[in-house]
Amino acid sequence: MPRTLNVLEIQTQTADEFVDLTAKVKAVVQQSGVTAGTVVVFCPHTTAGITVQENTDPALKEDLFEALERMVPRDRPQKHGEGNAHAHMKAAMIGSSATVLVEGGKLLLGQWQAIYFVEFDGPRRRTVQVKVMAG
Amino acid sequence: MPRTLNVLEIQTQTADEFVDLTAKVKAVVQQSGVTAGTVVVFCPHTTAGITVQENTDPALKEDLFEALERMVPRDRPQKHGEGNAHAHMKAAMIGSSATVLVEGGKLLLGQWQAIYFVEFDGPRRRTVQVKVMAG
Amino acid sequence: MPRTLNVLEIQTQTADEFVDLTAKVKAVVQQSGVTAGTVVVFCPHTTAGITVQENTDPALKEDLFEALERMVPRDRPQKHGEGNAHAHMKAAMIGSSATVLVEGGKLLLGQWQAIYFVEFDGPRRRTVQVKVMAG
């Protein structure tokens, strides 16, 4: 039976990073054999998140990280012993998962959309769960 | 066979706007014939999002847009060529989709909840995907 | 037939509070008999939300509330008659639901993750919907 659950492995390179998962999520959907339903992409870490955002302009990602840093500066006093409370806050704002529709075996993403893992406390080895639900 | 996937069309009127989708999502659920499960409402655009929020007071929406604008001002210097990085950031904060439960053929929304498309870079023609999952 | 939908009841104690729902969500999944799929945790209130965040350090929660309060201060002038626009904004940032994967009858949470109800306008009696989807 084809698998509907896969775990992707990622090695982030810097403190803050967008990692485009779209091609890998498409491959999981195709291998699952599911032609209609949804796919859930879930981040099992608390200092990183998942978002669906613009797939073209690298400069936009710099703007997004700068906007997040103005809202949640990393050098604020904090009580959390590990000193990365800012990364937890940014992850909570971005969200821990994305749900995308599947139809005709394809992801129903908009023309300018990609599915991103967003690192806020790298570089680290990370995993991402991908589950295809038929329906 | 009843359809479980529908695409709604929207024309937003202003730069920032809440568009209440609740009645249209209810209609999609009813037409699907699904009596129990979930409904996923997905935004295939990267300068708009989907949220479940208060369904009554128009003044609250003004407060929410003002709070978002204080956090992410539209007139900040930015690297993104299109000049709408603020709209992408706000969309990433609000999220690209909402999942709502269905039981007895009805949306299990709270008394004060509606499902909103939130425009951050209008006016534009937009679409919203609605998928009903039985379960 | 085992139930796949359950409604949890919560009494929050303070204005801002993280309530760990993980054990209760696990129990709902086990009682459902569903061994593979997803579980959706939904908040039917508009001044509270659901997040998946760090499960160990209480001090981190203080940092998160402080960061949210700096972004969205409760004492700002506002148009909303009830005076709790800040709580609606924070709820919209955190999100109204979380989706977590289920495999082998267990929640596929990361080692440091818990599922939290996040109160922004307590103390109040609250409910949370939990739905298990097989797939």
Short mmCIF file of C-alpha atoms in Angstrom, two decimals, chain A residues 6-110:
data_model
loop_
_atom_site.label_atom_id
_atom_site.label_comp_id
_atom_site.label_asym_id
_atom_site.label_seq_id
_atom_site.Cartn_x
_atom_site.Cartn_y
_atom_site.Cartn_z
CA ASN A 6 6.47 10.85 5.09
CA VAL A 7 9.09 12.59 7.18
CA LEU A 8 11.41 14.99 5.35
CA GLU A 9 14.90 15.78 6.69
CA ILE A 10 16.35 19.28 6.46
CA GLN A 11 19.66 20.85 7.41
CA THR A 12 19.29 24.59 7.80
CA GLN A 13 22.38 26.73 7.16
CA THR A 14 21.75 29.99 9.00
CA ALA A 15 19.88 31.46 11.96
CA ASP A 16 16.88 32.54 9.86
CA GLU A 17 16.01 30.76 6.65
CA PHE A 18 13.15 29.93 4.32
CA VAL A 19 13.42 26.36 2.96
CA ASP A 20 11.13 25.66 -0.01
CA LEU A 21 9.41 22.29 0.55
CA THR A 22 7.05 22.43 -2.43
CA ALA A 23 8.79 19.92 -4.71
CA LYS A 24 9.17 17.42 -1.86
CA VAL A 25 5.54 17.78 -0.82
CA LYS A 26 4.44 17.27 -4.43
CA ALA A 27 6.50 14.08 -4.58
CA VAL A 28 4.89 12.75 -1.38
CA VAL A 29 1.43 13.44 -2.81
CA GLN A 30 2.26 11.68 -6.08
CA GLN A 31 3.76 8.65 -4.35
CA SER A 32 0.71 8.37 -2.07
CA GLY A 33 -1.59 7.75 -5.02
CA VAL A 34 -4.15 10.10 -3.48
CA THR A 35 -5.82 12.13 -6.21
CA ALA A 36 -8.21 14.28 -4.13
CA GLY A 37 -8.09 15.52 -0.55
CA THR A 38 -5.64 17.59 1.48
CA VAL A 39 -1.99 17.47 2.47
CA VAL A 40 -0.89 18.58 5.93
CA VAL A 41 2.71 19.78 6.41
CA PHE A 42 3.64 19.83 10.11
CA CYS A 43 6.72 21.14 11.93
CA PRO A 44 7.61 19.10 15.05
CA HIS A 45 9.89 21.90 16.37
CA THR A 46 8.99 24.97 18.45
CA THR A 47 11.53 27.47 17.06
CA ALA A 48 10.54 27.01 13.42
CA GLY A 49 7.27 26.99 11.51
CA ILE A 50 5.49 26.33 8.22
CA THR A 51 4.03 28.98 5.96
CA VAL A 52 2.63 29.30 2.45
CA GLN A 53 4.17 32.38 0.89
CA GLU A 54 5.55 34.03 -2.26
CA ASN A 55 7.72 31.72 -4.38
CA THR A 56 9.80 34.12 -6.47
CA ASP A 57 11.59 37.07 -4.88
CA PRO A 58 14.44 36.29 -2.42
CA ALA A 59 14.46 39.95 -1.36
CA LEU A 60 10.94 39.55 0.02
CA LYS A 61 12.20 36.94 2.49
CA GLU A 62 14.71 39.49 3.79
CA ASP A 63 11.86 41.97 4.27
CA LEU A 64 9.81 39.36 6.14
CA PHE A 65 12.67 38.48 8.49
CA GLU A 66 13.35 42.19 9.07
CA ALA A 67 9.67 42.83 9.85
CA LEU A 68 9.61 39.87 12.28
CA GLU A 69 12.82 41.09 13.94
CA ARG A 70 11.36 44.59 14.45
CA MET A 71 8.27 43.03 16.06
CA VAL A 72 10.21 40.46 18.10
CA PRO A 73 13.88 41.51 18.58
CA ARG A 74 16.25 38.69 19.51
CA ASP A 75 18.24 40.80 21.98
CA ARG A 76 15.38 41.64 24.37
CA PRO A 77 15.75 40.64 28.04
CA GLN A 78 13.99 37.30 28.57
CA LYS A 79 13.28 34.74 31.27
CA HIS A 80 13.65 31.64 29.08
CA GLY A 81 16.95 29.97 29.95
CA GLU A 82 17.91 29.10 26.40
CA GLY A 83 17.80 32.72 25.23
CA ASN A 84 15.76 31.99 22.10
CA ALA A 85 12.33 33.19 23.21
CA HIS A 86 12.20 35.38 20.09
CA ALA A 87 12.39 32.26 17.90
CA HIS A 88 9.50 30.63 19.80
CA MET A 89 7.40 33.81 19.41
CA LYS A 90 8.10 34.06 15.67
CA ALA A 91 7.27 30.37 15.22
CA ALA A 92 3.95 30.85 17.07
CA MET A 93 3.10 33.78 14.76
CA ILE A 94 3.89 31.83 11.57
CA GLY A 95 2.20 28.63 12.72
CA SER A 96 3.21 24.99 13.10
CA SER A 97 1.50 23.60 10.01
CA ALA A 98 -0.03 24.31 6.62
CA THR A 99 -2.92 22.53 4.94
CA VAL A 100 -3.06 22.59 1.13
CA LEU A 101 -5.76 21.08 -1.10
CA VAL A 102 -5.09 18.24 -3.54
CA GLU A 103 -7.12 17.69 -6.74
CA GLY A 104 -6.29 15.59 -9.79
CA GLY A 105 -3.20 14.42 -7.91
CA LYS A 106 -1.82 17.97 -7.77
CA LEU A 107 -1.34 20.61 -5.09
CA LEU A 108 -3.85 23.44 -5.53
CA LEU A 109 -1.33 26.18 -4.78
CA GLY A 110 -1.76 29.64 -6.24
#
